[in-house]
mmCIF file of C-alpha atoms and ligand atoms in Angstrom:
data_model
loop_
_atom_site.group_PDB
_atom_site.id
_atom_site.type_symbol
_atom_site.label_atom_id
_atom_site.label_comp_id
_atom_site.label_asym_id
_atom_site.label_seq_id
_atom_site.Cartn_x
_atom_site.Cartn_y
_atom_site.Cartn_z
ATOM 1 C CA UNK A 1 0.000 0.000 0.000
ATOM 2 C CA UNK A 2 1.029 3.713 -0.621
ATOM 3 C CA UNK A 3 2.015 5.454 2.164
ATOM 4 C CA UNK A 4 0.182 8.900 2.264
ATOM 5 C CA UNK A 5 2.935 10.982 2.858
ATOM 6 C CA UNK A 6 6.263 10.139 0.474
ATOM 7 C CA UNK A 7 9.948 11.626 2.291
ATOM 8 C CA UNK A 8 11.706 14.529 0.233
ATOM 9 C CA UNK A 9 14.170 11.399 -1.446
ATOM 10 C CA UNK A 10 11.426 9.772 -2.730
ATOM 11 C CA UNK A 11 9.937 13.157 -3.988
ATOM 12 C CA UNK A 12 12.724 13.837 -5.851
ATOM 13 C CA UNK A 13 13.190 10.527 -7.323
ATOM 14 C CA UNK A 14 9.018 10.721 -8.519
ATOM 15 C CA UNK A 15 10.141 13.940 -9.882
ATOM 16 C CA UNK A 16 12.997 12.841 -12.410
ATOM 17 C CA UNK A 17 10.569 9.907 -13.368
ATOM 18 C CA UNK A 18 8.190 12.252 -14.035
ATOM 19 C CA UNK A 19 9.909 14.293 -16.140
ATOM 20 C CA UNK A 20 11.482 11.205 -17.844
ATOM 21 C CA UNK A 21 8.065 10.147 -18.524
ATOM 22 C CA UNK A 22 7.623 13.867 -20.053
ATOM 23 C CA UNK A 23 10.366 13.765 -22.384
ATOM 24 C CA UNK A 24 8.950 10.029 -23.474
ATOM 25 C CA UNK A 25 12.511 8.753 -22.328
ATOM 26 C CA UNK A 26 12.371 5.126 -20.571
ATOM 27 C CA UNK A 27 11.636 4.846 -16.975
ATOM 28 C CA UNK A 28 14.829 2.865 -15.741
ATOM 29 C CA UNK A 29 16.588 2.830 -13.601
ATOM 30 C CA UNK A 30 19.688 3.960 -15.730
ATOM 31 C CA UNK A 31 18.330 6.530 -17.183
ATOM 32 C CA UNK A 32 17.331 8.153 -13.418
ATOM 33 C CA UNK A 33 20.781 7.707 -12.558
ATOM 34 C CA UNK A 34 22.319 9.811 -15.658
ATOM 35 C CA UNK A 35 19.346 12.495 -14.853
ATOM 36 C CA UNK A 36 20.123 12.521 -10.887
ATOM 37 C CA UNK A 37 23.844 11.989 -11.276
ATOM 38 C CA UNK A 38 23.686 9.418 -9.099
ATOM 39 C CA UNK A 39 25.646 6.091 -8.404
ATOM 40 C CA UNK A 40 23.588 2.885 -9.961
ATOM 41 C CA UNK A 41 23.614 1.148 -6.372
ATOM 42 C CA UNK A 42 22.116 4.191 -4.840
ATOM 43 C CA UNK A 43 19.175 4.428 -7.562
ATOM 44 C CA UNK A 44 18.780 0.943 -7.128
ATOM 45 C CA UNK A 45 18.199 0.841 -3.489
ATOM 46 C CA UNK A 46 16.065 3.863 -4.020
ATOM 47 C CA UNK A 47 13.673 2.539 -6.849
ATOM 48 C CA UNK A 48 13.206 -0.863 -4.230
ATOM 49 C CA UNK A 49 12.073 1.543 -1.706
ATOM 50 C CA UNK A 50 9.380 3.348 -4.234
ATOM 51 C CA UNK A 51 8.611 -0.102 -5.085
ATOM 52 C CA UNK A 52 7.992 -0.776 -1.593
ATOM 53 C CA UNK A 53 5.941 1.964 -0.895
ATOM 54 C CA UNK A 54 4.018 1.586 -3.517
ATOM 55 C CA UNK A 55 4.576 4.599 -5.716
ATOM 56 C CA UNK A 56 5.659 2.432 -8.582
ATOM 57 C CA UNK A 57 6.070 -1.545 -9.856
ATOM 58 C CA UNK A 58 8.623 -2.723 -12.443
ATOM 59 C CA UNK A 59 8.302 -5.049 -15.199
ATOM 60 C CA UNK A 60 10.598 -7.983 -16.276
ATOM 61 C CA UNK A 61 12.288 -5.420 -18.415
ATOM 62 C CA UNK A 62 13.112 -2.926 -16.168
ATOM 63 C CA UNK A 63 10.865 -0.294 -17.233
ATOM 64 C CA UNK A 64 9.305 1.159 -14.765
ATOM 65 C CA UNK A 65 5.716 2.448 -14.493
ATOM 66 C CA UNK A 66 3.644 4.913 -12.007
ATOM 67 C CA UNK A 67 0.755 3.466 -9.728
ATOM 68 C CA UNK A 68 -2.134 5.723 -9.308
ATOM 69 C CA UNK A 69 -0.920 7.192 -6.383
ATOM 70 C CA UNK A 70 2.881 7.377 -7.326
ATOM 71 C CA UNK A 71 1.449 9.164 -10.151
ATOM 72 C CA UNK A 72 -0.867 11.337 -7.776
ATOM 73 C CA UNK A 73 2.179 12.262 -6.212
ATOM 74 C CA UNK A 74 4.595 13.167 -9.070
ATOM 75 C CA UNK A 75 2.325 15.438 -10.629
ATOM 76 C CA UNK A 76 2.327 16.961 -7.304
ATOM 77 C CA UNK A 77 5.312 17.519 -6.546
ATOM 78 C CA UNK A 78 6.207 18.785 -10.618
ATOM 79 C CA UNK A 79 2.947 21.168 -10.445
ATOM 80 C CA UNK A 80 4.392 23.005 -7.035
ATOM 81 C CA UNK A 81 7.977 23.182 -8.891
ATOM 82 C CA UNK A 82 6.766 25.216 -12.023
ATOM 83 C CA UNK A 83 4.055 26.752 -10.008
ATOM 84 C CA UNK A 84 6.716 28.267 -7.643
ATOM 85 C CA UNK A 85 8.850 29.035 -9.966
ATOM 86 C CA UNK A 86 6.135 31.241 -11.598
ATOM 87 C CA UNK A 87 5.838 32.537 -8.354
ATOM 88 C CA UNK A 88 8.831 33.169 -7.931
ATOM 89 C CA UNK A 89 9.949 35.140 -11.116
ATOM 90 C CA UNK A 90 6.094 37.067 -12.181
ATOM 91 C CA UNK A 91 4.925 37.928 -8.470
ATOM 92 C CA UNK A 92 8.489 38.412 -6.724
ATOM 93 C CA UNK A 93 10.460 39.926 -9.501
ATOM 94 C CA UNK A 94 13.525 36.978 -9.039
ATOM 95 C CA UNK A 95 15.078 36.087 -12.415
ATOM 96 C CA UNK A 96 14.031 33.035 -14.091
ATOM 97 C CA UNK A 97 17.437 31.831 -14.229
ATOM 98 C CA UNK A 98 17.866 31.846 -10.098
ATOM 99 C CA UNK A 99 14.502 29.986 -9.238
ATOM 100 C CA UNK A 100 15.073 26.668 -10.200
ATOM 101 C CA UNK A 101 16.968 25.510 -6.654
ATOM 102 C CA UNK A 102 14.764 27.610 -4.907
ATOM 103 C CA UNK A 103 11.826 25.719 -6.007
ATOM 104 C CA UNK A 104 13.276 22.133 -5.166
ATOM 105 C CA UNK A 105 13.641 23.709 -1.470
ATOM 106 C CA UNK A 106 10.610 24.945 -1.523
ATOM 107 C CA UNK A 107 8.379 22.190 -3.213
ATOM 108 C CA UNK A 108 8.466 19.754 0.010
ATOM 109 C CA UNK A 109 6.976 21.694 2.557
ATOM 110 C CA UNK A 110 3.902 23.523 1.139
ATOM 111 C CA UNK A 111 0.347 23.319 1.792
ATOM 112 C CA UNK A 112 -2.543 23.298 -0.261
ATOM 113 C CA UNK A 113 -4.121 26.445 1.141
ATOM 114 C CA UNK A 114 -0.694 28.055 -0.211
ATOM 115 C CA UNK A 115 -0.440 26.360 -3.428
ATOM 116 C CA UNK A 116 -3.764 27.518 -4.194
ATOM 117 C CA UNK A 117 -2.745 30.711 -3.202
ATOM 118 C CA UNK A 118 -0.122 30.777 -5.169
ATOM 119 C CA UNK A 119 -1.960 29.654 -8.411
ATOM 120 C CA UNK A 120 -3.920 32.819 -7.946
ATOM 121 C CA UNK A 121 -1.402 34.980 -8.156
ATOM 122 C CA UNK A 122 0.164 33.761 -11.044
ATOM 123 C CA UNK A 123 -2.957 34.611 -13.087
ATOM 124 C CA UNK A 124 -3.285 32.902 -16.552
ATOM 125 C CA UNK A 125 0.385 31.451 -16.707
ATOM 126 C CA UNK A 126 0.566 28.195 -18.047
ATOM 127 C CA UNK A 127 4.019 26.997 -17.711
ATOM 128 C CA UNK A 128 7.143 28.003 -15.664
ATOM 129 C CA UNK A 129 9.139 30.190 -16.569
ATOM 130 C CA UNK A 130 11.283 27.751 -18.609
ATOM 131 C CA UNK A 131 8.325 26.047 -20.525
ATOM 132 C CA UNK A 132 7.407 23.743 -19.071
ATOM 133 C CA UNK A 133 3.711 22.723 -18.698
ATOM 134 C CA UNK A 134 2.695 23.188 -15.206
ATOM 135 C CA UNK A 135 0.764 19.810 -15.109
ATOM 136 C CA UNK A 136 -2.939 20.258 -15.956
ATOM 137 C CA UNK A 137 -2.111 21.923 -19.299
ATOM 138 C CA UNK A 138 -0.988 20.827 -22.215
ATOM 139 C CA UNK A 139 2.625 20.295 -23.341
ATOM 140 C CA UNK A 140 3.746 21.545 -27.242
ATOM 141 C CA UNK A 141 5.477 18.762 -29.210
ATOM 142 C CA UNK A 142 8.916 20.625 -30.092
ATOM 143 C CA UNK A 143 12.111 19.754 -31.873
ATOM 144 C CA UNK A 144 15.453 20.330 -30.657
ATOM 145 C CA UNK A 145 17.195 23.627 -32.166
ATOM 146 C CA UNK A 146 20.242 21.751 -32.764
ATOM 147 C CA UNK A 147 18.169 19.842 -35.387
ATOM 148 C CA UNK A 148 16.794 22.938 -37.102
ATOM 149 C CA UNK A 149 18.149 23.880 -40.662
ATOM 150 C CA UNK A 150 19.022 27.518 -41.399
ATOM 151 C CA UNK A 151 16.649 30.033 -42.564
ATOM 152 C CA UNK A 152 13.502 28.340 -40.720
ATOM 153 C CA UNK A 153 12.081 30.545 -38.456
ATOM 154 C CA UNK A 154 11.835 29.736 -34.834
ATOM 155 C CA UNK A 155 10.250 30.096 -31.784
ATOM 156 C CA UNK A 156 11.751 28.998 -27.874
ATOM 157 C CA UNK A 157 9.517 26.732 -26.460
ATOM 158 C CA UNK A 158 11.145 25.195 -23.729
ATOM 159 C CA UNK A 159 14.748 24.834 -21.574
ATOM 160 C CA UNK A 160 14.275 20.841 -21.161
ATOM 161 C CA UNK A 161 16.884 20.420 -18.729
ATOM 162 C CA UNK A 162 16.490 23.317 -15.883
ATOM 163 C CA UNK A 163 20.654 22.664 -14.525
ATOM 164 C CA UNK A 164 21.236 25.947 -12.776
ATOM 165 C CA UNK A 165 24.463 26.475 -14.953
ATOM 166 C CA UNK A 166 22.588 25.907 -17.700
ATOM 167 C CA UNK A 167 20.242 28.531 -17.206
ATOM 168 C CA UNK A 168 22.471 30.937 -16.354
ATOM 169 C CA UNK A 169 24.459 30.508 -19.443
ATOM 170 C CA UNK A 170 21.021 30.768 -21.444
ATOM 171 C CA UNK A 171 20.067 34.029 -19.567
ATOM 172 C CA UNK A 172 23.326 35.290 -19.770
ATOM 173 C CA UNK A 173 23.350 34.841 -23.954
ATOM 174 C CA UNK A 174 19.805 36.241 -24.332
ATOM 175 C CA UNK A 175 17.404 33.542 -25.403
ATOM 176 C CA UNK A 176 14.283 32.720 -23.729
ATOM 177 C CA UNK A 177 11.503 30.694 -23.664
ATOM 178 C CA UNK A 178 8.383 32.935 -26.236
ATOM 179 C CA UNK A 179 11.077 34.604 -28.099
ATOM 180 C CA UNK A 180 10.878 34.512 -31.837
ATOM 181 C CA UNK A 181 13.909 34.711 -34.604
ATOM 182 C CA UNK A 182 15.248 33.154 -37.260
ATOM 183 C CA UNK A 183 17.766 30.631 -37.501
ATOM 184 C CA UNK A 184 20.707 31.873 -38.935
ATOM 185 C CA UNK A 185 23.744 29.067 -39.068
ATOM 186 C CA UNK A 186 24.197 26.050 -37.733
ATOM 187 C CA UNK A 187 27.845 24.310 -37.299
ATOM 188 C CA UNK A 188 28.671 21.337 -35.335
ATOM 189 C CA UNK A 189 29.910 23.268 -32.534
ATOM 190 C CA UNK A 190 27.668 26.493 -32.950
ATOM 191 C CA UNK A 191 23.794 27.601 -33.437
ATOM 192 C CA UNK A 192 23.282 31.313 -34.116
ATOM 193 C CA UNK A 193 20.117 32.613 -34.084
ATOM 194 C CA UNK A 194 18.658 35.965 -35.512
ATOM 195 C CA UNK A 195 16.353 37.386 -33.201
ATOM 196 C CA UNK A 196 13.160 39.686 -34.119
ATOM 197 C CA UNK A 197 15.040 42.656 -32.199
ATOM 198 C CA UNK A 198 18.091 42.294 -35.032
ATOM 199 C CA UNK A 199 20.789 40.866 -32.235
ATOM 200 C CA UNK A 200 22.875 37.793 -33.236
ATOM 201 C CA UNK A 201 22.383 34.807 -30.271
ATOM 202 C CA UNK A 202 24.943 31.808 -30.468
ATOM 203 C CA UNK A 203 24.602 28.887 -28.436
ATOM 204 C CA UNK A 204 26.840 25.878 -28.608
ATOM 205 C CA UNK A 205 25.512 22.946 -30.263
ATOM 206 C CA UNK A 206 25.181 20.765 -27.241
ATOM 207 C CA UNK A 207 23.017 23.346 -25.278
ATOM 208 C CA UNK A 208 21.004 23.609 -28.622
ATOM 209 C CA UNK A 209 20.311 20.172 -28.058
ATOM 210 C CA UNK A 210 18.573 21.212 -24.760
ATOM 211 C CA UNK A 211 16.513 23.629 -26.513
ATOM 212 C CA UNK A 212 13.414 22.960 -27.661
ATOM 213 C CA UNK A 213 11.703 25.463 -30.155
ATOM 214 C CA UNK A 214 8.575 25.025 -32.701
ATOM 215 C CA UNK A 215 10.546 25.937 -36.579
ATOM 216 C CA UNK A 216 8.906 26.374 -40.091
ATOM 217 C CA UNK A 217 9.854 24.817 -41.501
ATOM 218 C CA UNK A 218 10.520 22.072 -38.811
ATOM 219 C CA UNK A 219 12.920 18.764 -38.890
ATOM 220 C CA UNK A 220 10.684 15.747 -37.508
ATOM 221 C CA UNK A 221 10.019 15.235 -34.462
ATOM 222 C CA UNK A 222 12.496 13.214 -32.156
ATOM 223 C CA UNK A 223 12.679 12.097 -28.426
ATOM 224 C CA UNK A 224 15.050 13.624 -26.939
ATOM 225 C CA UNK A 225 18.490 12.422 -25.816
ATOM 226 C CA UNK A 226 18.794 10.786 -22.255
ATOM 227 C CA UNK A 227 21.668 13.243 -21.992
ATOM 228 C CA UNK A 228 19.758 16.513 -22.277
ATOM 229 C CA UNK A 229 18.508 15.457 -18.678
ATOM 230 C CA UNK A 230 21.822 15.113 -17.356
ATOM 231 C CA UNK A 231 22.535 18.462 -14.689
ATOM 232 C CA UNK A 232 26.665 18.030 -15.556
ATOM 233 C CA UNK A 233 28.054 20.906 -16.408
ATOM 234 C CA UNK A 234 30.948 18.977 -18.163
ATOM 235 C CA UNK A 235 28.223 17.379 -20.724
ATOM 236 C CA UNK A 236 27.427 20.791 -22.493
ATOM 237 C CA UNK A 237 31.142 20.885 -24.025
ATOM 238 C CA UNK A 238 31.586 24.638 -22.558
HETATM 239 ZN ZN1 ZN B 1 12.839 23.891 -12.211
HETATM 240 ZN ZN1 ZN B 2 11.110 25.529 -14.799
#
């Protein structure tokens, strides 16, 4: 049986299935280890204990799956993360590229009375302020930018991997999720976008591969790389 209340580990480790899940990546055990950047063992242990507990099962294969409530609580711990965040950048005035780790503090100890306080605030936003859905609405199918060809036009969807570093380097280079430009080159080490506003934006090809953006023309659709979950700094080749 599910216990009603899960600890802060096992929120965390709902979370990264979650977003696995999300990205339609494979729910193993490996592939939570590359996101969390954790040692196999450790997962291991830690996807028994879920088991245990209820929040999920696992097949012969390895894959693993959600029960109803270890579902329940993934979505609730994912909807608090991009609903603080939104919080946290639109009502407080913090930048989107600092919220991120204050939102996995913050996610484990709040009520409902504040999270519905908090959804009021944030008016009509529908996502955080990286993109990402905050559960209940619907998610946009991207494509990677790294995949885009030159000359399609483009708009930033969504940061899929929210690494601090990586979001500063983002913020620091000027792109954002909702702005619009045109893709201007593409090497195998560099993506330079036009944007709208006339500036130049170049982003190395392995953050591009974090990117996703809807393009028109657009490449087809692909799942995304395990490795654009991965919060190494080492892995963007920076
Ligand atoms: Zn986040
Ligand atoms: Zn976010």
């Amino acid at each position: 049986m599910a216990t009603e209340h899960a600890t802060v580990a096992e929120e965390e480790y709902l979370q990264t299935l979650f977003w696995l899940q999300e990205a339609e990546l494979p729910m193993t055990g490996a592939n939570v280890a590359r996101a969390m950047q954790l040692s196999a063992p450790t997962v291991h242990e830690m996807i028994g204990r879920l088991e245990r507990d209820g929040y999920i099962t696992r097949a012969q294969d390895k894959l693993i799956s959600f029960t109803a409530s270890g579902l329940e609580h993934a979505q609730g711990i994912v909807r608090r993360h991009r609903l603080i965040e939104r919080f946290l950048t639109d009502v407080l005035g913090i930048t989107w590229d600092e919220v991120h780790e204050e939102a996995e503090r913050l996610e484990h100890a709040m009520s409902p009375v504040l999270e519905e306080r908090m959804l009021a605030a944030i008016g009509d936003a529908k996502t955080c302020p990286h993109g990402h859905p905050i559960v209940g609405h619907s998610r946009l199918e991207g494509v990677p930018l790294a995949d885009v060809s030159e000359g399609a036009s483009v708009t930033v969807l969504r940061f899929e991997n929210e690494a601090e570093d990586l979001l500063h380097y983002l913020k620091e280079i000027g792109i954002e999720p909702g702005m619009k430009g045109t893709l201007a080159a593409s090497t195998p080490e560099l993506v330079t976008l036009s944007s709208e506003d006339g500036g130049e934006i170049a982003v190395t090809f392995s953050v591009a591969e974090t990117v996703s953006v809807i393009a028109d023309p657009s490449p087809p659709p692909r799942i995304a790389l395990p490795e654009q979950l991965v919060l190494a700094r080492e892995r963007y080749g920076r």
